[in-house]
Coordinates of C-alpha atoms and ligand atoms in Angstrom, one line a residue:
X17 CA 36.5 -64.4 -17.6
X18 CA 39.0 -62.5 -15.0
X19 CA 36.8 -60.0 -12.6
X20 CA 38.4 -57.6 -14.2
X21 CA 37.1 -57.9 -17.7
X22 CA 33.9 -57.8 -16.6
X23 CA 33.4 -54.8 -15.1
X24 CA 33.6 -53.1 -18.0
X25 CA 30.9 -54.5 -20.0
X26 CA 28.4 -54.3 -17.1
X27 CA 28.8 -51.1 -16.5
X28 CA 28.2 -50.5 -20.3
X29 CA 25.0 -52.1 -20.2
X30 CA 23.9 -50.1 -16.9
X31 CA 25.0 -47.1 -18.8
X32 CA 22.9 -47.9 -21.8
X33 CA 20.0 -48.7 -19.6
X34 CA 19.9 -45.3 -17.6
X35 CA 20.4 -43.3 -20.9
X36 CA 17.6 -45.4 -22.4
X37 CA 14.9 -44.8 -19.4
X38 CA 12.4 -42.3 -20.6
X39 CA 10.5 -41.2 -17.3
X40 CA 11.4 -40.8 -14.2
X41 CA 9.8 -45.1 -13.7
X42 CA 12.0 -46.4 -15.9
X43 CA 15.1 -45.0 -14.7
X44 CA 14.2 -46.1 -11.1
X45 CA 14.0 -49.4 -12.7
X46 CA 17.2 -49.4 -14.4
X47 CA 18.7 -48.1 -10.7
X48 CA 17.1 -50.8 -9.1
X49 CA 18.3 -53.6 -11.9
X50 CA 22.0 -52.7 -11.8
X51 CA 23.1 -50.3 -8.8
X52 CA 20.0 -51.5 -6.1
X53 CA 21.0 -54.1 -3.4
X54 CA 20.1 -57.0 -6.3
X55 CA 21.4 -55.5 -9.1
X56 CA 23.6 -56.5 -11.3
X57 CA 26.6 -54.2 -11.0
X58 CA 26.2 -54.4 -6.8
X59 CA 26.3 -58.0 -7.4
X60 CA 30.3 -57.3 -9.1
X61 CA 31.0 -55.1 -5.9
X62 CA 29.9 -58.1 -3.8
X63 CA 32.3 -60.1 -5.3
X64 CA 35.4 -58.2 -4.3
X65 CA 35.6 -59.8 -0.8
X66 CA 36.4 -62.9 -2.4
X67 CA 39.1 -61.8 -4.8
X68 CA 43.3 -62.7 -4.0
X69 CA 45.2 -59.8 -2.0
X70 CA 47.1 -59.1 -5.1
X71 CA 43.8 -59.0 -7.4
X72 CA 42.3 -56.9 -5.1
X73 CA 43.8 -53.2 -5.1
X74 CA 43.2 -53.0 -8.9
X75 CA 39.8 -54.4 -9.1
X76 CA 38.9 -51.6 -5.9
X77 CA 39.9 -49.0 -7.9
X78 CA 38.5 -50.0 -11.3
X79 CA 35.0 -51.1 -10.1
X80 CA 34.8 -47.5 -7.6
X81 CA 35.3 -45.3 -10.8
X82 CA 32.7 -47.6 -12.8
X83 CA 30.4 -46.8 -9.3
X84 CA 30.8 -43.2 -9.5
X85 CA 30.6 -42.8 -13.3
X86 CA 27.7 -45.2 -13.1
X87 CA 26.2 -42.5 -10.0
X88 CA 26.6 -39.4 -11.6
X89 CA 24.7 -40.6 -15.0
X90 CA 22.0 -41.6 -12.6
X91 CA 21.9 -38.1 -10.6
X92 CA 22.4 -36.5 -13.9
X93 CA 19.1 -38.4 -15.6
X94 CA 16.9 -37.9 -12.9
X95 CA 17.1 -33.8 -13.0
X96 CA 16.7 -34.1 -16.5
X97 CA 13.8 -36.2 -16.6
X98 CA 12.4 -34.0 -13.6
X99 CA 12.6 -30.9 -15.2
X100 CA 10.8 -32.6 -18.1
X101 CA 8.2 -34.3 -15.8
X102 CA 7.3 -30.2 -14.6
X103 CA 6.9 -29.3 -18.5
X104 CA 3.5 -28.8 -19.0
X105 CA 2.0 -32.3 -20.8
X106 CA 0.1 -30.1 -23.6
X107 CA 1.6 -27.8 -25.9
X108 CA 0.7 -23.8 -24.6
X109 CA -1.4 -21.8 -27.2
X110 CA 0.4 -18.5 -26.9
X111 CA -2.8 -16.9 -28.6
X112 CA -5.2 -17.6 -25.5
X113 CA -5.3 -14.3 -23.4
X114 CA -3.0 -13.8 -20.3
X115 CA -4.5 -14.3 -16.7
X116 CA -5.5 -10.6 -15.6
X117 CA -4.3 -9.4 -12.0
X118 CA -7.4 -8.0 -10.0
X119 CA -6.5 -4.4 -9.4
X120 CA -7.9 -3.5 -6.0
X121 CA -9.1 0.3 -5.7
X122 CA -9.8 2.8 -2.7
X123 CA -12.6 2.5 -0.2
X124 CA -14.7 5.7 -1.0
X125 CA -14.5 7.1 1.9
X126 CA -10.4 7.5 1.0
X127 CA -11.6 8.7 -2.0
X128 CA -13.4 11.5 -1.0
X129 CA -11.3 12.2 1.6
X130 CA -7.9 12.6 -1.3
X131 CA -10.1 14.7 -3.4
X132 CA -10.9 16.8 0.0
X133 CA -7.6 16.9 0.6
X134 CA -6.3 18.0 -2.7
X135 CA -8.5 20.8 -3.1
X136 CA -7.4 22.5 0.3
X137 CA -3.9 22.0 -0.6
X138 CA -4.6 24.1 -3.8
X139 CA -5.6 26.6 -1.4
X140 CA -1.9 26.3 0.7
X141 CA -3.2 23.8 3.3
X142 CA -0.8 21.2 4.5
X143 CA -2.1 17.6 6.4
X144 CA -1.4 17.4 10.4
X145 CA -2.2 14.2 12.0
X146 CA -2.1 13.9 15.9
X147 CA -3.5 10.6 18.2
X148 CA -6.6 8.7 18.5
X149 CA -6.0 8.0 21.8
X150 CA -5.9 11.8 23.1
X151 CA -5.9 13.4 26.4
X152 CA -9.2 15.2 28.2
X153 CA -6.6 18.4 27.8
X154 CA -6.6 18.4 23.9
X155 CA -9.8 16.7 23.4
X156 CA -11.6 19.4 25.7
X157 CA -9.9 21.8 28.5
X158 CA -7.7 23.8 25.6
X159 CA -10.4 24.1 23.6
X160 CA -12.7 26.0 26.2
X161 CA -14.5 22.9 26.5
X162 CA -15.5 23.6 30.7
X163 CA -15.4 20.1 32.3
X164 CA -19.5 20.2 33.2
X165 CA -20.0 20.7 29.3
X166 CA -22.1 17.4 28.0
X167 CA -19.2 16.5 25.6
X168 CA -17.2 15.2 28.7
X169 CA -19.7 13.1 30.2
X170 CA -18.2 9.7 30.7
X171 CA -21.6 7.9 29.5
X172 CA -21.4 10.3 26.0
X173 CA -17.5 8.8 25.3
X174 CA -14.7 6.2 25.3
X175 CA -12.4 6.3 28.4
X176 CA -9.1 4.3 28.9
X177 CA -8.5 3.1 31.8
X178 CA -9.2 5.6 34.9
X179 CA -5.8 4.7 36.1
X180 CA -4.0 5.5 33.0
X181 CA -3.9 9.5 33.4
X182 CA -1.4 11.5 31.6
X183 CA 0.6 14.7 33.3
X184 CA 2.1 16.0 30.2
X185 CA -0.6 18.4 29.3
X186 CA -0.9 21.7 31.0
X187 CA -2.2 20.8 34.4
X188 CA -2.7 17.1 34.4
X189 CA -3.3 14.6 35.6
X190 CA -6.0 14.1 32.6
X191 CA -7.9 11.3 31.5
X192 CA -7.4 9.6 28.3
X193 CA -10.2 8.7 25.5
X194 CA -10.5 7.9 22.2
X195 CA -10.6 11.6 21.0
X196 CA -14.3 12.2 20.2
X197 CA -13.6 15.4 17.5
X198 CA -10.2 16.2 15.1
X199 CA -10.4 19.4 17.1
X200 CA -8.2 18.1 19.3
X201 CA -5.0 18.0 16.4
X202 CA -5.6 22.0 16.5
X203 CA -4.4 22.5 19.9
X204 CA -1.5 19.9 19.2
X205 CA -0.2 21.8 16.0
X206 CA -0.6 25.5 17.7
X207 CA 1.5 23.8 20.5
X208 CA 4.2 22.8 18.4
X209 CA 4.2 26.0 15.5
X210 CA 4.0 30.1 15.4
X211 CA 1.6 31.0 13.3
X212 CA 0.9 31.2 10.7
X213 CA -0.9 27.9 10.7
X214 CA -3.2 26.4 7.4
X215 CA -3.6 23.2 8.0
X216 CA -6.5 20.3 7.5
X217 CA -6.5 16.6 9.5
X218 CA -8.6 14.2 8.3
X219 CA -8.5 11.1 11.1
X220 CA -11.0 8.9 12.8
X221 CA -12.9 10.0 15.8
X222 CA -15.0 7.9 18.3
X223 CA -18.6 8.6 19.5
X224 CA -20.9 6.3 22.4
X225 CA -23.3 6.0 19.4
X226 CA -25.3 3.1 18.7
X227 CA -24.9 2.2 14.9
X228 CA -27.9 3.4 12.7
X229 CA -28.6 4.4 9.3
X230 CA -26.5 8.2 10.3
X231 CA -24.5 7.2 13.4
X232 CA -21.5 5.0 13.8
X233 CA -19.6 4.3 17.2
X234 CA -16.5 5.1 14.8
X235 CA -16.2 7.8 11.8
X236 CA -13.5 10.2 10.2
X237 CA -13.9 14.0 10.1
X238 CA -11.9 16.1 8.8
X239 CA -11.0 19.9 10.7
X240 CA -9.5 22.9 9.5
X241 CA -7.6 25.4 10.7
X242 CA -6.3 28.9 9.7
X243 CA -4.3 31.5 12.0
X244 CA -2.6 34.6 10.4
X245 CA -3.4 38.2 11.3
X246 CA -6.4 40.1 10.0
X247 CA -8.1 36.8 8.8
X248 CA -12.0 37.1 8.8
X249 CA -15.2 35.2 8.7
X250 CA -15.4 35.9 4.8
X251 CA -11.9 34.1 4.2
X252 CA -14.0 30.9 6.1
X253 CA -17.2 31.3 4.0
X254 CA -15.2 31.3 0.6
X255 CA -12.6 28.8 1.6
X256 CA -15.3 26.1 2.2
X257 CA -17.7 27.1 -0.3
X258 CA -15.0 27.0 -3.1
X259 CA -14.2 23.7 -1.6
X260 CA -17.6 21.7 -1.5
X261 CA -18.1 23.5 -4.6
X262 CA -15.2 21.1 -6.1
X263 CA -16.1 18.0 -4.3
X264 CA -20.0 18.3 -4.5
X265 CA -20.3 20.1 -7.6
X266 CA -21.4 23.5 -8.5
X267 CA -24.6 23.5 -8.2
X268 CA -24.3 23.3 -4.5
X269 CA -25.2 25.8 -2.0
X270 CA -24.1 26.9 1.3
X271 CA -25.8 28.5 4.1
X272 CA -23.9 29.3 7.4
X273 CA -26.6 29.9 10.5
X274 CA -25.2 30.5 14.0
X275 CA -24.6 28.7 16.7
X276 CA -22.7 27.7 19.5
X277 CA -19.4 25.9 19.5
X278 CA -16.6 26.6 22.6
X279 CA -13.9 26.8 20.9
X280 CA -15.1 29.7 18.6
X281 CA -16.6 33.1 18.6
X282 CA -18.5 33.4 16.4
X283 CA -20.0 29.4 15.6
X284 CA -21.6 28.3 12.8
X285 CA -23.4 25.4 11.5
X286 CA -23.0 24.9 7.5
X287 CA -26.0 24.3 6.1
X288 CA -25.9 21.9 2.5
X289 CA -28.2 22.2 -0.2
X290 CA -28.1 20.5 -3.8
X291 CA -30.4 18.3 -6.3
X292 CA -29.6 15.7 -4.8
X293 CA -30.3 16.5 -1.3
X294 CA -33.7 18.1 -2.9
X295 CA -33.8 14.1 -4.1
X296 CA -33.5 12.8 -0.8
X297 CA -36.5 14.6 0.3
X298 CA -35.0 17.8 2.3
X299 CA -34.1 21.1 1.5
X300 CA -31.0 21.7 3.9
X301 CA -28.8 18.9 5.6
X302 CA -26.3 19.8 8.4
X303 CA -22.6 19.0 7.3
X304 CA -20.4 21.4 9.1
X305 CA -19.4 23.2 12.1
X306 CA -17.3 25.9 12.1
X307 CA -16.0 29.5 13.6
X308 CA -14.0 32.6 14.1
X309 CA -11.3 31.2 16.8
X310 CA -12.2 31.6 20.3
X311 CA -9.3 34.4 22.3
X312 CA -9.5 31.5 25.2
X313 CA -8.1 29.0 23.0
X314 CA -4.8 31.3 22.1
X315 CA -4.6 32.0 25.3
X316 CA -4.3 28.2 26.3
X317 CA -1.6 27.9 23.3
X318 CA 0.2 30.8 24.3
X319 CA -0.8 32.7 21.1
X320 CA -1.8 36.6 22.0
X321 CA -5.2 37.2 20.8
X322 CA -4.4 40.5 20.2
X323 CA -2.2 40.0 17.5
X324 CA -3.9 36.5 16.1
X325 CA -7.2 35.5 14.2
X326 CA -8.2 32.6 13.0
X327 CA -11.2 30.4 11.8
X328 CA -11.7 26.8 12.8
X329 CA -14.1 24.3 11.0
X330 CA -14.7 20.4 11.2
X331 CA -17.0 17.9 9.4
X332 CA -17.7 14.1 9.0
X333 CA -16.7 12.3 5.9
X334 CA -18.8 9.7 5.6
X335 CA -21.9 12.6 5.6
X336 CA -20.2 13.7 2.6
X337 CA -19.6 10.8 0.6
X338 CA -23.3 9.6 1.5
X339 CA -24.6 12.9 -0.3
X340 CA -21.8 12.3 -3.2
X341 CA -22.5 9.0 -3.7
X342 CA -26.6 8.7 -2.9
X343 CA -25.8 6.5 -0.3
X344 CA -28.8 6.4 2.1
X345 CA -27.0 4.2 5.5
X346 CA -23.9 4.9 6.8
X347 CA -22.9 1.2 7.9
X348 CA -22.6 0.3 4.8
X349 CA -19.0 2.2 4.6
X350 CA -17.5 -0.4 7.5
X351 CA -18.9 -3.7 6.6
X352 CA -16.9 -4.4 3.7
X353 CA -19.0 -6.2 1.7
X354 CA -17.2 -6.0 -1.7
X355 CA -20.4 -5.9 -3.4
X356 CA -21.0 -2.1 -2.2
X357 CA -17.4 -1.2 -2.6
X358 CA -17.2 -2.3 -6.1
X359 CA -19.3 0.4 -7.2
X360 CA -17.2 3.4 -6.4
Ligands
DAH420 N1 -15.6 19.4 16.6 C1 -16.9 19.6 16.1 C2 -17.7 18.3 16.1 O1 -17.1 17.3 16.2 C3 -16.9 20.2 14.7 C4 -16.3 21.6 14.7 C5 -17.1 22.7 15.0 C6 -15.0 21.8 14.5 C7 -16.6 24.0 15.0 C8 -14.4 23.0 14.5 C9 -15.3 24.1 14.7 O2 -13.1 23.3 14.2 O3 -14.7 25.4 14.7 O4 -18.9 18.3 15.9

């Protein structure tokens, strides 16, 4: 038989056997028997060396289409036999249920926060947000806070570096903390804006605290402040009540018993009472501070006390949510154990 007759019959047969394979082994098998270095039709491609000069041209060309014909059934088979290979091997019941996505959900401590939050903006409050890392300035000079006042010690608070001093503020060079209170964002927003100011910033504030059942080195608080003319210490008492009334529920009551803040003139503390503080074994818990804003601290904003009033109030989140939630140790909120935060 000429070289060129046969060609065509081996290839046939390769072509057979690489339709025929049925997995991915059996067509590796079929590669290996025809087009690997032993097979069969490499053994026709081997032969070409020894064909005449005139034979040779033809057979080249013949036995090269053959090879790619033979190639692209091969390349074509495998990603057939692949994609089948990834099929799954059992049939799918389509009546088993679906796989559900775990929804995640809010850390309660965001979640009372919102609902804070959505209740003074019923009430025309917008959100202001200023830095955690504040200056002595905002943290306590503007806010009448003299610098032999407790609050300042270095012991009592988180310093930055000593070297790292701002000279932005009013008469710098000041230090820079971790801002201890939300008070701070006050000063910052009266810079910035003409009254009149209704605004609320919840944020996280930093305290020297060693962590305890009630303290935490870090917390979030949220402040309040309103500036127009004429406004008065009853606007304050039925702005907060009618707001801790919606988050706590109504049977809560308020009771506001002076004292002594430096920023405000009058202070008060907010006194909390409910069932469930009655539960908790006490009759009154501390949750607020709050005032009537001190002249000094429109002064230091360039306000004119003459012409603007104000009131000024801050309080911790996590106290709140601890009485919302019966929650009797305030680490709990920053461990993360998912067990605890399922529950809210
Ligand atoms: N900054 C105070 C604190 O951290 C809370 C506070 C008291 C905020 C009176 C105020 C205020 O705005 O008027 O304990």
């Amino acid at each position: 038989m000429s070289f060129l007759d046969q060609i065509d019959p081996v290839k046939e047969e390769a072509r057979e056997a690489l339709e025929a394979a049925k997995d991915l082994k059996a067509l590796e098998e079929a590669r290996v028997g025809y087009l690997g270095s032993r097979g069969r039709f490499t053994a026709l491609l081997k032969q070409l060396g020894s064909l005449s000069k005139e034979e040779r041209p033809e057979a080249g060309k013949r036995i090269n289409q053959a090879k790619t014909e033979l190639e692209n059934l091969l390349s074509e088979r495998k990603a057939q036999l692949e994609e089948q290979a990834a099929l799954p091997q059992e049939p799918t019941d389509f009546t088993l249920p679906g796989r559900r996505r775990a929804l995640g959900k809010l850390h309660p401590l965001t979640q009372v926060t919102d609902h804070i939050v959505k209740s003074f903006r019923r009430l025309g409050f917008v959100v202001a947000d200023g830095p955690e890392i504040e200056d002595e300035y905002h943290c306590f000079d503007a806010l009448n806070t003299p610098p032999d006042h407790p609050a300042r010690d270095t012991q009592d608070t988180f310093y930055l570096d000593p070297q790292q001093q701002t000279t932005d503020a009013r008469n710098g060079p000041f230090s820079r903390l971790l801002r201890t209170h939300t008070s701070s964002v006050q000063i910052r927003v009266m810079e910035q804006q003409r009254p009149p100011i209704r605004i609320i910033v919840p944020g996280r504030v930093y305290r020297r605290d060693t962590a305890d059942a009630t303290h935490n080195p870090t917390f979030q608080q949220i402040e309040g402040l309103y500036v127009d003319r004429n406004v008065t210490v009853s606007d304050l008492k039925g702005t907060v009540t009618s707001v801790f009334r919606e988050v706590l529920g109504k049977e809560v009551q308020l009771r506001f018993r002076p004292h002594y803040f430096s920023y405000t003139e009058p202070s008060f503390e907010i006194d909390f009472s409910s069932p469930l503080v009655r539960k908790m074994g006490k009759e009154w818990l501390e949750i607020a501070g709050c005032g009537m804003v001190h002249p000094q601290v429109f002064e230091n904003v360039g306000y004119d006390p003459e012409e603007w009033t104000g009131w000024a109030f801050g309080f911790g989140i996590e106290r709140i949510a601890m009485i919302r939630y019966g929650i009797n140790d305030i680490r709990l909120f920053y461990e993360n154990d998912l067990r605890f935060l399922r529950q809210f």
